[in-house]
Tab-separated table of C-alpha atoms in Angstrom:
chain	number	residue	atom	x	y	z
T	1	MET	CA	-13.737	50.228	15.190
T	2	ARG	CA	-15.830	48.048	13.055
T	3	PHE	CA	-15.121	49.730	9.677
T	4	LEU	CA	-11.052	49.155	10.788
T	5	ALA	CA	-12.040	45.134	12.023
T	6	ARG	CA	-14.058	44.649	8.795
T	7	THR	CA	-10.778	45.963	7.015
T	8	PHE	CA	-8.331	43.799	8.414
T	9	ALA	CA	-10.228	40.830	8.365
T	10	THR	CA	-10.595	41.843	4.036
T	11	LEU	CA	-6.950	41.889	4.416
T	12	LEU	CA	-6.666	38.008	5.393
T	13	VAL	CA	-8.641	37.176	3.238
T	14	ALA	CA	-6.963	38.469	0.459
T	15	ALA	CA	-3.439	37.633	1.842
T	16	SER	CA	-4.638	34.234	2.248
T	17	ALA	CA	-5.680	33.752	-1.004
T	18	ALA	CA	-3.038	35.734	-2.651
T	19	ALA	CA	-0.326	32.772	-0.629
T	20	ALA	CA	-2.560	30.384	-2.049
T	21	HIS	CA	-2.933	31.724	-5.599
T	22	ALA	CA	1.355	31.624	-5.489
T	23	TRP	CA	0.940	27.588	-4.988
T	24	PRO	CA	3.333	26.194	-5.623
T	25	ASP	CA	6.606	28.512	-5.216
T	26	GLN	CA	9.063	25.456	-3.711
T	27	PRO	CA	9.538	21.915	-4.616
T	28	VAL	CA	6.795	19.561	-4.373
T	29	THR	CA	7.521	16.281	-2.803
T	30	LEU	CA	5.834	12.556	-3.448
T	31	VAL	CA	6.633	10.611	-0.146
T	32	VAL	CA	6.516	6.703	-1.836
T	33	PRO	CA	5.877	4.641	1.662
T	34	TYR	CA	7.772	1.638	-0.216
T	35	THR	CA	11.161	0.717	-1.990
T	36	PRO	CA	11.916	1.954	-5.604
T	37	GLY	CA	10.710	-0.411	-8.219
T	38	THR	CA	7.310	-0.562	-7.231
T	39	GLY	CA	4.605	0.137	-9.141
T	40	ILE	CA	4.015	3.068	-6.440
T	41	ASP	CA	6.729	4.066	-7.357
T	42	LEU	CA	6.537	4.243	-11.210
T	43	ILE	CA	3.373	6.180	-10.769
T	44	ALA	CA	5.628	8.950	-8.462
T	45	ARG	CA	8.575	8.788	-11.141
T	46	GLN	CA	5.938	9.496	-14.096
T	47	LEU	CA	4.088	12.237	-12.491
T	48	SER	CA	7.681	14.089	-10.855
T	49	ALA	CA	8.521	13.740	-14.886
T	50	ARG	CA	5.868	15.210	-16.500
T	51	LEU	CA	4.276	17.816	-13.402
T	52	PRO	CA	7.401	20.460	-13.418
T	53	ALA	CA	6.347	21.280	-16.943
T	54	VAL	CA	3.157	23.041	-15.469
T	55	LEU	CA	3.686	23.977	-11.743
T	56	GLY	CA	6.663	25.538	-12.875
T	57	GLN	CA	8.498	23.851	-9.739
T	58	PRO	CA	10.734	20.463	-9.529
T	59	VAL	CA	8.740	17.293	-7.647
T	60	ILE	CA	10.832	15.179	-5.726
T	61	VAL	CA	10.736	11.417	-5.228
T	62	GLU	CA	11.104	10.754	-1.375
T	63	ASN	CA	11.097	6.652	-1.060
T	64	LEU	CA	10.262	5.970	3.137
T	65	ALA	CA	10.035	2.195	3.188
T	66	GLY	CA	9.448	0.027	6.031
T	67	ALA	CA	6.553	-1.162	8.461
T	68	SER	CA	3.864	-1.879	5.157
T	69	GLY	CA	3.726	1.445	4.245
T	70	ASN	CA	3.471	2.683	8.068
T	71	ILE	CA	6.600	5.028	8.122
T	72	GLY	CA	5.993	6.933	4.912
T	73	SER	CA	2.506	7.788	5.235
T	74	GLU	CA	2.383	8.941	9.078
T	75	LYS	CA	5.015	11.117	7.814
T	76	VAL	CA	2.947	12.943	5.099
T	77	ALA	CA	-0.310	13.097	7.569
T	78	ARG	CA	2.145	15.095	10.019
T	79	ALA	CA	3.449	17.304	7.404
T	80	LYS	CA	2.332	20.506	7.261
T	81	PRO	CA	-0.513	20.920	4.606
T	82	ASP	CA	0.223	22.914	2.319
T	83	GLY	CA	0.712	21.377	-0.749
T	84	TYR	CA	3.941	20.184	-1.060
T	85	THR	CA	4.188	17.131	0.522
T	86	LEU	CA	1.871	14.237	-0.747
T	87	LEU	CA	1.732	10.478	-0.522
T	88	VAL	CA	1.497	7.921	-3.361
T	89	GLN	CA	0.253	4.772	-2.057
T	90	VAL	CA	-2.213	1.817	-2.912
T	91	ASN	CA	-5.163	0.450	-0.857
T	92	THR	CA	-3.236	-1.071	1.820
T	93	LEU	CA	-3.330	2.055	3.248
T	94	VAL	CA	-6.640	1.426	4.288
T	95	MET	CA	-6.066	-1.709	5.063
T	96	ASN	CA	-3.425	-1.280	7.814
T	97	LYS	CA	-6.350	0.825	9.631
T	98	GLY	CA	-7.807	-1.949	10.464
T	99	LEU	CA	-4.146	-4.143	11.003
T	100	TYR	CA	-2.452	-1.915	13.279
T	101	LYS	CA	-4.115	-1.167	16.498
T	102	SER	CA	-1.333	1.145	17.581
T	103	LEU	CA	-0.976	3.503	14.679
T	104	ALA	CA	0.040	7.247	15.397
T	105	TYR	CA	-1.889	8.593	12.746
T	106	ASP	CA	-5.890	7.348	11.038
T	107	PRO	CA	-5.144	6.373	7.277
T	108	VAL	CA	-8.184	7.785	6.715
T	109	ALA	CA	-9.306	10.713	8.731
T	110	ASP	CA	-5.716	12.424	8.579
T	111	PHE	CA	-5.357	12.455	4.566
T	112	THR	CA	-7.397	14.869	1.802
T	113	PRO	CA	-7.892	12.552	-1.025
T	114	VAL	CA	-6.171	14.171	-4.026
T	115	SER	CA	-6.716	11.829	-7.429
T	116	GLN	CA	-6.952	8.221	-8.027
T	117	THR	CA	-3.928	7.810	-10.529
T	118	SER	CA	-4.578	3.814	-11.439
T	119	TRP	CA	-6.455	0.460	-10.827
T	120	GLY	CA	-4.574	-3.046	-10.033
T	121	THR	CA	-5.620	-6.744	-10.623
T	122	LEU	CA	-5.187	-9.460	-8.905
T	123	LEU	CA	-5.430	-13.086	-10.065
T	124	LEU	CA	-5.798	-16.498	-8.305
T	125	VAL	CA	-2.997	-18.693	-9.438
T	126	THR	CA	-2.319	-22.030	-8.672
T	127	ASN	CA	0.566	-24.338	-10.128
T	128	PRO	CA	-1.502	-27.444	-12.446
T	129	SER	CA	1.618	-29.586	-11.828
T	130	THR	CA	0.726	-29.853	-8.706
T	131	GLN	CA	-2.924	-28.596	-8.253
T	132	LYS	CA	-5.040	-30.389	-10.004
T	133	ALA	CA	-8.125	-28.100	-9.699
T	134	GLY	CA	-9.492	-27.100	-12.915
T	135	SER	CA	-11.389	-24.524	-11.733
T	136	LEU	CA	-11.975	-22.448	-8.770
T	137	ALA	CA	-15.026	-24.336	-7.964
T	138	GLN	CA	-12.515	-27.335	-7.978
T	139	LEU	CA	-10.376	-25.478	-5.491
T	140	VAL	CA	-13.028	-24.815	-3.295
T	141	ALA	CA	-14.534	-28.313	-2.896
T	142	THR	CA	-10.445	-29.525	-2.399
T	143	ALA	CA	-9.908	-27.256	0.362
T	144	LYS	CA	-13.353	-27.836	2.304
T	145	ALA	CA	-13.181	-31.457	2.451
T	146	ASN	CA	-9.055	-30.970	3.468
T	147	PRO	CA	-9.994	-27.928	5.819
T	148	GLY	CA	-6.774	-26.029	7.093
T	149	LYS	CA	-4.475	-28.340	4.733
T	150	LEU	CA	-4.041	-26.689	1.513
T	151	THR	CA	-2.080	-24.045	1.177
T	152	TYR	CA	-1.409	-20.309	0.040
T	153	VAL	CA	1.071	-17.620	-0.206
T	154	THR	CA	1.663	-13.946	0.140
T	155	PRO	CA	4.089	-11.430	-0.189
T	156	GLY	CA	3.609	-11.004	3.499
T	157	VAL	CA	0.235	-10.276	6.565
T	158	GLY	CA	-1.724	-7.489	5.180
T	159	THR	CA	-1.105	-6.987	1.693
T	160	PRO	CA	-3.678	-6.931	-0.302
T	161	HIS	CA	-2.724	-10.577	-1.354
T	162	HIS	CA	-3.296	-11.703	2.144
T	163	LEU	CA	-6.809	-9.982	2.991
T	164	SER	CA	-7.860	-11.186	-0.916
T	165	MET	CA	-7.448	-14.876	0.053
T	166	ALA	CA	-8.844	-14.026	3.238
T	167	LEU	CA	-12.093	-12.169	1.507
T	168	LEU	CA	-12.027	-15.434	-0.887
T	169	MET	CA	-11.920	-17.808	2.396
T	170	GLN	CA	-14.516	-16.231	4.387
T	171	GLY	CA	-16.671	-16.020	1.121
T	172	SER	CA	-16.496	-19.571	0.432
T	173	GLY	CA	-16.274	-21.259	3.450
T	174	THR	CA	-12.585	-22.346	3.179
T	175	ASP	CA	-10.087	-22.491	5.512
T	176	LEU	CA	-6.122	-22.903	3.467
T	177	LEU	CA	-3.131	-22.433	5.365
T	178	HIS	CA	-1.443	-18.955	5.079
T	179	VAL	CA	2.191	-19.175	4.394
T	180	PRO	CA	3.582	-15.627	3.917
T	181	TYR	CA	6.869	-14.341	2.399
T	182	LYS	CA	9.030	-11.220	2.855
T	183	GLY	CA	8.463	-9.806	-0.838
T	184	THR	CA	6.927	-11.377	-4.292
T	185	ALA	CA	9.750	-13.032	-5.488
T	186	GLY	CA	9.894	-15.481	-3.002
T	187	ALA	CA	6.285	-16.497	-3.095
T	188	VAL	CA	6.517	-16.674	-6.552
T	189	THR	CA	9.502	-19.297	-6.556
T	190	ASP	CA	7.630	-21.606	-4.052
T	191	LEU	CA	4.435	-21.357	-6.017
T	192	LEU	CA	6.081	-22.296	-9.257
T	193	GLY	CA	8.062	-24.949	-7.258
T	194	GLY	CA	4.945	-26.879	-6.662
T	195	ARG	CA	5.890	-26.517	-2.142
T	196	ILE	CA	2.765	-23.695	-2.532
T	197	ASP	CA	-0.905	-24.103	-3.545
T	198	ALA	CA	-2.617	-21.323	-4.550
T	199	MET	CA	-1.894	-17.312	-4.744
T	200	PHE	CA	-3.237	-14.167	-5.212
T	201	LEU	CA	-0.827	-12.400	-8.046
T	202	PRO	CA	-0.927	-9.687	-9.366
T	203	VAL	CA	-1.554	-9.726	-13.641
T	204	HIS	CA	2.131	-8.517	-14.893
T	205	VAL	CA	3.788	-11.085	-12.731
T	206	ALA	CA	1.369	-13.792	-13.462
T	207	LEU	CA	0.412	-13.294	-17.123
T	208	GLN	CA	4.133	-14.908	-18.505
T	209	HIS	CA	3.652	-18.038	-16.023
T	210	ILE	CA	0.258	-18.668	-17.176
T	211	GLN	CA	1.515	-18.209	-20.991
T	212	ALA	CA	4.245	-20.682	-20.508
T	213	GLY	CA	1.725	-23.287	-18.959
T	214	LYS	CA	3.505	-22.608	-15.438
T	215	LEU	CA	0.540	-21.125	-13.631
T	216	LYS	CA	-3.617	-21.524	-14.120
T	217	ALA	CA	-5.585	-19.281	-13.753
T	218	LEU	CA	-8.557	-19.882	-11.707
T	219	ALA	CA	-10.175	-16.608	-11.288
T	220	THR	CA	-9.488	-12.670	-11.628
T	221	GLY	CA	-10.133	-10.368	-8.733
T	222	SER	CA	-11.292	-7.786	-11.080
T	223	GLY	CA	-14.767	-6.756	-11.495
T	224	HIS	CA	-14.973	-7.794	-15.286
T	225	ARG	CA	-12.711	-9.991	-17.358
T	226	LEU	CA	-9.491	-9.489	-18.509
T	227	PRO	CA	-8.819	-8.973	-22.075
T	228	GLN	CA	-5.238	-10.867	-21.777
T	229	LEU	CA	-7.429	-13.586	-20.228
T	230	PRO	CA	-10.933	-13.478	-21.579
T	231	ASP	CA	-11.894	-17.219	-20.157
T	232	VAL	CA	-10.821	-16.598	-16.809
T	233	PRO	CA	-14.033	-15.482	-14.919
T	234	THR	CA	-14.134	-13.134	-11.999
T	235	LEU	CA	-14.592	-14.240	-8.433
T	236	ALA	CA	-18.488	-13.327	-8.886
T	237	GLU	CA	-18.569	-15.500	-12.195
T	238	ALA	CA	-17.276	-18.279	-9.795
T	239	GLY	CA	-20.053	-17.390	-7.181
T	240	VAL	CA	-17.639	-16.691	-4.552
T	241	THR	CA	-18.349	-13.049	-3.458
T	242	ALA	CA	-19.941	-10.044	-5.299
T	243	ASP	CA	-16.870	-8.132	-4.547
T	244	ASN	CA	-13.888	-7.826	-6.372
T	245	VAL	CA	-10.187	-7.409	-4.901
T	246	ASP	CA	-8.967	-5.069	-7.695
T	247	MET	CA	-6.506	-2.732	-6.169
T	248	TRP	CA	-6.782	1.229	-6.368
T	249	TYR	CA	-3.590	3.387	-6.151
T	250	GLY	CA	-3.496	7.422	-5.728
T	251	VAL	CA	-2.472	10.373	-4.196
T	252	LEU	CA	-3.046	12.101	-0.901
T	253	ALA	CA	-2.071	15.135	0.834
T	254	PRO	CA	-2.456	16.198	4.781
T	255	LYS	CA	-5.815	16.932	5.668
T	256	GLY	CA	-6.413	20.320	5.659
T	257	THR	CA	-4.705	21.025	2.686
T	258	PRO	CA	-6.009	24.356	0.598
T	259	ALA	CA	-9.330	23.204	-1.925
T	260	ASN	CA	-8.003	24.982	-4.512
T	261	VAL	CA	-4.619	23.814	-4.328
T	262	VAL	CA	-6.065	19.712	-4.042
T	263	ALA	CA	-8.372	21.356	-7.057
T	264	ARG	CA	-4.899	22.522	-9.520
T	265	LEU	CA	-2.999	19.160	-8.088
T	266	ASN	CA	-6.070	16.928	-9.179
T	267	THR	CA	-6.082	18.800	-12.969
T	268	GLU	CA	-2.742	18.560	-13.077
T	269	ILE	CA	-2.634	14.490	-12.776
T	270	ALA	CA	-5.391	14.043	-14.607
T	271	ALA	CA	-3.969	15.477	-17.741
T	272	VAL	CA	-0.579	13.193	-16.836
T	273	LEU	CA	-2.670	10.366	-16.963
T	274	LYS	CA	-4.408	10.597	-20.229
T	275	SER	CA	-0.527	10.441	-21.883
T	276	PRO	CA	0.116	6.970	-23.979
T	277	GLU	CA	3.550	6.733	-22.455
T	278	VAL	CA	2.116	6.680	-19.236
T	279	ALA	CA	-0.431	4.388	-19.795
T	280	LYS	CA	2.378	2.214	-21.959
T	281	SER	CA	4.685	2.486	-18.610
T	282	PHE	CA	1.500	1.495	-15.807
T	283	GLU	CA	1.284	-1.787	-17.796
T	284	SER	CA	4.720	-2.959	-17.347
T	285	GLN	CA	3.260	-3.167	-13.541
T	286	GLY	CA	-0.032	-4.386	-14.437
T	287	MET	CA	-2.195	-1.014	-13.755
T	288	VAL	CA	-3.764	0.709	-15.689
T	289	PRO	CA	-4.486	4.389	-15.214
T	290	ALA	CA	-7.775	6.058	-13.984
T	291	SER	CA	-8.392	9.422	-12.484
T	292	SER	CA	-10.818	10.502	-9.863
T	293	THR	CA	-12.364	13.968	-8.905
T	294	PRO	CA	-11.062	13.882	-4.916
T	295	ALA	CA	-15.033	13.350	-3.650
T	296	ALA	CA	-14.617	10.196	-6.045
T	297	PHE	CA	-11.580	9.465	-4.709
T	298	GLY	CA	-12.324	9.797	-1.193
T	299	ALA	CA	-15.886	7.940	-1.044
T	300	LEU	CA	-14.050	4.873	-2.681
T	301	ILE	CA	-11.015	5.290	0.432
T	302	GLN	CA	-14.324	5.230	2.619
T	303	LYS	CA	-15.837	2.213	1.001
T	304	ASP	CA	-12.747	-0.033	0.773
T	305	ALA	CA	-11.724	1.070	4.020
T	306	GLN	CA	-14.513	-0.027	5.576
T	307	ARG	CA	-14.767	-3.272	3.294
T	308	TRP	CA	-11.225	-4.246	4.425
T	309	ALA	CA	-11.996	-3.495	7.628
T	310	THR	CA	-14.571	-6.109	8.286
T	311	VAL	CA	-12.820	-8.970	6.318
T	312	VAL	CA	-9.533	-8.345	9.153
T	313	LYS	CA	-11.861	-8.379	11.959
T	314	LYS	CA	-13.917	-11.430	10.883
T	315	GLY	CA	-10.827	-13.682	9.691
T	316	ASN	CA	-9.066	-12.169	13.295
T	317	ILE	CA	-6.159	-10.965	11.098
T	318	THR	CA	-3.432	-8.397	13.092
T	319	ALA	CA	-0.037	-6.905	11.829
T	320	ASP	CA	0.775	-6.239	15.204
């Protein structure tokens, strides 16, 4: 009887290993919880164009926008953990953990990290024709002298642009008035029109206006100065916060996805990210390719979730 039990158990393990080894034997779907044309969508498109050659199966991009990425993210969190449904996300995912009290999924616990794909940088900018502060220190001084009167604009409540400014205000002891928009285009239009004092803006959007003299960069949200703007200090150098506000992008799978499937995906994604063509396409969206192990990506996610939860709680910020 014991022999039969051991034999049966061995067969089950062998069958499971064979099934895992067969992955993938059907198309893989990359869920993008935002509209087409975003940086996250670009990442998914680059992966979907290159992964089929090494996986031997089609890789489909599904845009499922809504609720600050929560609709698409929840779909993946609830998907079967078999490696066929994956999520391409930005750090908005972990920001939502503190912003939404009624989420039907856990943005951290319900996913298995696969790989980081890139970094994105935000710049703190002003319109020099209307905001005379020539440095972040001067902007902070002006804000302290006029609490609640200076304005900053964002693409919406709970976006990285919003929470980055919340972190800056908490670190500098200032209070600026938040003017949320539905998207970046209108926000930039009003900033360029002189109706807004400041904004955190992705480098690829801000750079052309900075070079034209229409915007002034007071600080970079990265941990180091940017080669395109070597004279612009980091937030840490400006003495506001020791933290950076870089945005990470990456691929996640439902919790419980087999380790060997995650490892295979991680290896193949890392290979894609080494392509010069991918780096060039990422640059158009202000991103720099950056691969990682699943463990390292998971540690980054955990750390970032704790950081932004503190900012959200301290600022009494909610998106519900």
